[in-house]
Amino acid sequence: KIQPMAAGNVNGTASTTFKKLSEIWWKGHCEPIGPYHLQGCIVKGHQRGRQMGIKTANLDPSAFPHQMNELIKAKLNEGVYIGFGRVDNGPICKNILSIGTNPHFGNQKITVESHLLHAFDSDFYNSHLRVIITGFIRPQLPFENLDDLVKAIQTDIAFGADCLGKEPHSKYQHEAFITEVIDTQSGNQINGKLTPSNVTSKSLL
């Protein structure tokens, strides 16, 4: 069973506004961590990101409990993270991740949601997703309203994308874990590897 991650908070408040959050986070650099590695099959989520115009690729943490427990042992907060992601053997993309129970919506289980900065032609349920986590932006929080949440996510994306273009984060797009060609059914390496494409955000999914 996957145990809860540490819950984040801002000044101990149960809810927060976009203005209050902006006074604390999104300043300077993104705190480097790890890197940590996750991979698994993309599953259908709650569809909230689609409704907000911010699509995500969702992983089921129960499929990789050992990898999730590594994050928990590292005492990481439930929060918003940055890194790189790759669907099957496609382009290597900048990735803004939400990991946790998403307190704004009161989820019961930890989810891993990746917003990949690339314009995909179609949905990719049941595809294989590899994720490298390289930095922490902010803890997950309940917001006073949905508009504040959307503004915070959009700020996460802009701030995170900028950080991923700089060291120490940018070097991880060249790591073997994500550059190697894999068998997309098993996640095992196939001989040879591809050079990471210099993918930038063509559009918000």
Short mmCIF file of C-alpha atoms in Angstrom, two decimals:
data_model
loop_
_atom_site.label_atom_id
_atom_site.label_comp_id
_atom_site.label_asym_id
_atom_site.label_seq_id
_atom_site.Cartn_x
_atom_site.Cartn_y
_atom_site.Cartn_z
CA LYS A 1 0.00 0.00 0.00
CA ILE A 2 1.29 3.47 -0.87
CA GLN A 3 1.44 5.69 2.19
CA PRO A 4 0.46 9.38 2.08
CA MET A 5 3.14 11.85 1.10
CA ALA A 6 3.83 14.87 3.29
CA ALA A 7 1.11 17.51 2.92
CA GLY A 8 2.21 21.00 1.95
CA ASN A 9 0.77 24.21 3.37
CA VAL A 10 1.16 27.97 3.18
CA ASN A 11 1.31 29.66 6.59
CA GLY A 12 -0.87 26.89 8.00
CA THR A 13 -3.99 28.03 6.14
CA ALA A 14 -6.58 25.54 4.94
CA SER A 15 -7.14 27.48 1.73
CA THR A 16 -5.19 30.10 -0.16
CA THR A 17 -5.51 32.68 -2.90
CA PHE A 18 -3.45 33.06 -6.05
CA LYS A 19 -2.10 36.37 -4.71
CA LYS A 20 -0.90 34.82 -1.46
CA LEU A 21 0.77 31.97 -3.31
CA SER A 22 2.50 34.30 -5.76
CA GLU A 23 4.12 36.11 -2.84
CA ILE A 24 5.83 32.87 -1.76
CA TRP A 25 6.44 30.68 -4.83
CA TRP A 26 7.52 31.20 -8.48
CA LYS A 27 10.44 33.38 -7.45
CA GLY A 28 14.04 32.78 -8.44
CA HIS A 29 15.00 29.23 -9.36
CA CYS A 30 13.14 25.95 -9.03
CA GLU A 31 14.55 23.87 -6.17
CA PRO A 32 16.54 20.94 -7.65
CA ILE A 33 15.73 17.46 -6.31
CA GLY A 34 16.53 13.89 -7.24
CA PRO A 35 16.36 13.12 -10.00
CA TYR A 36 13.57 10.58 -9.43
CA HIS A 37 12.25 8.19 -12.07
CA LEU A 38 8.73 6.89 -12.64
CA GLN A 39 7.29 4.90 -15.52
CA GLY A 40 4.08 3.09 -16.26
CA CYS A 41 0.97 2.87 -18.37
CA ILE A 42 -1.09 6.02 -18.99
CA VAL A 43 -4.58 5.64 -17.52
CA LYS A 44 -7.76 7.66 -17.68
CA GLY A 45 -8.01 10.20 -14.85
CA HIS A 46 -10.76 12.44 -13.52
CA GLN A 47 -10.75 14.52 -16.76
CA ARG A 48 -10.53 17.76 -14.75
CA GLY A 49 -7.45 18.94 -16.65
CA ARG A 50 -9.28 18.53 -19.94
CA GLN A 51 -12.18 20.58 -18.58
CA MET A 52 -9.76 23.35 -17.53
CA GLY A 53 -7.95 23.27 -20.87
CA ILE A 54 -4.81 21.77 -19.29
CA LYS A 55 -4.67 18.13 -20.34
CA THR A 56 -2.59 15.65 -18.37
CA ALA A 57 -1.22 12.15 -18.84
CA ASN A 58 -2.01 10.18 -15.70
CA LEU A 59 -0.09 7.31 -14.16
CA ASP A 60 -1.55 4.88 -11.62
CA PRO A 61 0.89 4.90 -8.66
CA SER A 62 -0.31 1.45 -7.54
CA ALA A 63 1.44 0.08 -10.64
CA PHE A 64 4.86 1.17 -9.35
CA PRO A 65 4.72 1.15 -5.52
CA HIS A 66 8.50 0.78 -5.12
CA GLN A 67 9.18 3.93 -7.15
CA MET A 68 6.48 5.89 -5.29
CA ASN A 69 7.85 4.72 -1.96
CA GLU A 70 11.21 6.19 -2.95
CA LEU A 71 9.50 9.60 -3.20
CA ILE A 72 7.76 9.06 0.12
CA LYS A 73 11.00 8.01 1.86
CA ALA A 74 12.60 11.20 0.53
CA LYS A 75 9.86 13.06 2.46
CA LEU A 76 8.70 14.96 -0.60
CA ASN A 77 5.58 17.06 -0.24
CA GLU A 78 2.47 16.40 -2.24
CA GLY A 79 3.04 19.13 -4.77
CA VAL A 80 3.88 20.46 -8.20
CA TYR A 81 7.15 19.30 -9.75
CA ILE A 82 9.08 19.68 -12.99
CA GLY A 83 11.08 17.30 -15.14
CA PHE A 84 10.92 15.58 -18.50
CA GLY A 85 8.53 13.03 -19.92
CA ARG A 86 8.36 10.73 -22.91
CA VAL A 87 5.36 8.84 -24.27
CA ASP A 88 6.48 5.52 -25.76
CA ASN A 89 9.50 6.36 -27.98
CA GLY A 90 8.20 9.78 -28.98
CA PRO A 91 9.69 13.23 -28.37
CA ILE A 92 11.23 14.07 -25.00
CA CYS A 93 9.08 16.84 -23.52
CA LYS A 94 9.27 19.32 -20.72
CA ASN A 95 6.92 18.10 -18.02
CA ILE A 96 5.00 19.84 -15.22
CA LEU A 97 3.74 17.26 -12.72
CA SER A 98 1.18 17.23 -9.96
CA ILE A 99 1.80 14.44 -7.44
CA GLY A 100 -0.51 13.88 -4.48
CA THR A 101 -4.15 13.78 -3.46
CA ASN A 102 -5.02 17.18 -4.96
CA PRO A 103 -6.61 18.77 -1.87
CA HIS A 104 -8.60 21.32 -3.90
CA PHE A 105 -10.78 18.41 -5.11
CA GLY A 106 -10.38 16.21 -2.05
CA ASN A 107 -9.09 13.08 -3.76
CA GLN A 108 -8.58 10.03 -1.55
CA LYS A 109 -5.67 8.49 -3.45
CA ILE A 110 -2.31 9.78 -4.66
CA THR A 111 -2.23 10.49 -8.40
CA VAL A 112 0.62 11.36 -10.73
CA GLU A 113 -0.50 13.80 -13.43
CA SER A 114 1.92 14.97 -16.14
CA HIS A 115 1.30 18.04 -18.28
CA LEU A 116 3.64 17.46 -21.23
CA LEU A 117 4.63 20.59 -23.15
CA HIS A 118 4.04 19.26 -26.64
CA ALA A 119 1.11 19.35 -29.07
CA PHE A 120 0.05 15.71 -29.41
CA ASP A 121 -2.19 14.69 -32.30
CA SER A 122 -4.38 12.35 -30.24
CA ASP A 123 -4.98 10.85 -26.81
CA PHE A 124 -2.51 8.20 -25.69
CA TYR A 125 -4.27 6.05 -23.11
CA ASN A 126 -2.46 2.73 -22.49
CA SER A 127 0.79 4.17 -23.88
CA HIS A 128 3.99 3.91 -21.82
CA LEU A 129 5.14 7.08 -20.04
CA ARG A 130 8.62 7.67 -18.62
CA VAL A 131 9.08 10.57 -16.20
CA ILE A 132 12.20 12.17 -14.71
CA ILE A 133 11.49 14.50 -11.78
CA THR A 134 14.17 17.16 -11.32
CA GLY A 135 12.66 20.02 -9.32
CA PHE A 136 9.99 21.21 -6.89
CA ILE A 137 7.79 24.27 -7.51
CA ARG A 138 5.22 24.36 -4.70
CA PRO A 139 3.03 22.19 -2.44
CA GLN A 140 -0.46 21.13 -3.48
CA LEU A 141 -3.11 23.35 -1.88
CA PRO A 142 -6.87 23.88 -1.80
CA PHE A 143 -7.76 27.20 -3.43
CA GLU A 144 -10.62 29.55 -2.65
CA ASN A 145 -12.03 29.13 -6.16
CA LEU A 146 -11.38 27.35 -9.44
CA ASP A 147 -10.15 30.50 -11.20
CA ASP A 148 -7.31 30.83 -8.67
CA LEU A 149 -6.38 27.19 -9.21
CA VAL A 150 -6.26 27.61 -13.00
CA LYS A 151 -4.12 30.76 -12.69
CA ALA A 152 -1.74 28.92 -10.36
CA ILE A 153 -1.40 25.99 -12.78
CA GLN A 154 -0.75 28.32 -15.70
CA THR A 155 1.95 30.06 -13.64
CA ASP A 156 3.42 26.67 -12.70
CA ILE A 157 3.66 25.81 -16.41
CA ALA A 158 5.36 29.06 -17.45
CA PHE A 159 7.74 29.07 -14.48
CA GLY A 160 8.54 25.36 -14.80
CA ALA A 161 9.15 25.50 -18.55
CA ASP A 162 11.63 28.33 -18.05
CA CYS A 163 13.48 26.43 -15.31
CA LEU A 164 13.69 23.29 -17.45
CA GLY A 165 15.56 25.23 -20.13
CA LYS A 166 18.36 25.97 -17.66
CA GLU A 167 20.89 24.02 -15.62
CA PRO A 168 20.78 22.02 -13.46
CA HIS A 169 17.46 20.75 -14.85
CA SER A 170 18.08 20.80 -18.61
CA LYS A 171 20.86 18.18 -18.50
CA TYR A 172 18.44 15.44 -17.45
CA GLN A 173 16.77 15.32 -20.85
CA HIS A 174 19.95 13.55 -21.97
CA GLU A 175 19.78 10.85 -19.29
CA ALA A 176 19.74 7.25 -20.57
CA PHE A 177 16.53 6.45 -18.70
CA ILE A 178 14.59 8.67 -21.08
CA THR A 179 16.72 8.61 -24.26
CA GLU A 180 16.86 4.82 -24.64
CA VAL A 181 14.50 3.13 -27.07
CA ILE A 182 12.22 0.78 -25.14
CA ASP A 183 9.75 -2.01 -25.77
CA THR A 184 6.60 0.00 -25.07
CA GLN A 185 4.75 -3.07 -23.82
CA SER A 186 7.28 -4.00 -21.14
CA GLY A 187 9.27 -0.78 -20.64
CA ASN A 188 12.50 -2.72 -21.23
CA GLN A 189 15.39 -1.20 -23.18
CA ILE A 190 15.95 -2.08 -26.83
CA ASN A 191 19.45 -1.78 -28.30
CA GLY A 192 20.28 1.77 -29.32
CA LYS A 193 18.96 5.14 -28.21
CA LEU A 194 17.60 8.32 -29.68
CA THR A 195 18.94 11.82 -29.19
CA PRO A 196 16.48 14.01 -27.25
CA SER A 197 14.62 16.38 -29.52
CA ASN A 198 14.75 20.02 -28.54
CA VAL A 199 11.02 20.14 -27.92
CA THR A 200 9.59 23.36 -26.56
CA SER A 201 6.01 24.13 -25.68
CA LYS A 202 4.15 24.32 -29.01
CA SER A 203 0.88 24.72 -27.20
CA LEU A 204 -0.75 23.96 -23.88
CA LEU A 205 -2.42 20.59 -24.27
#
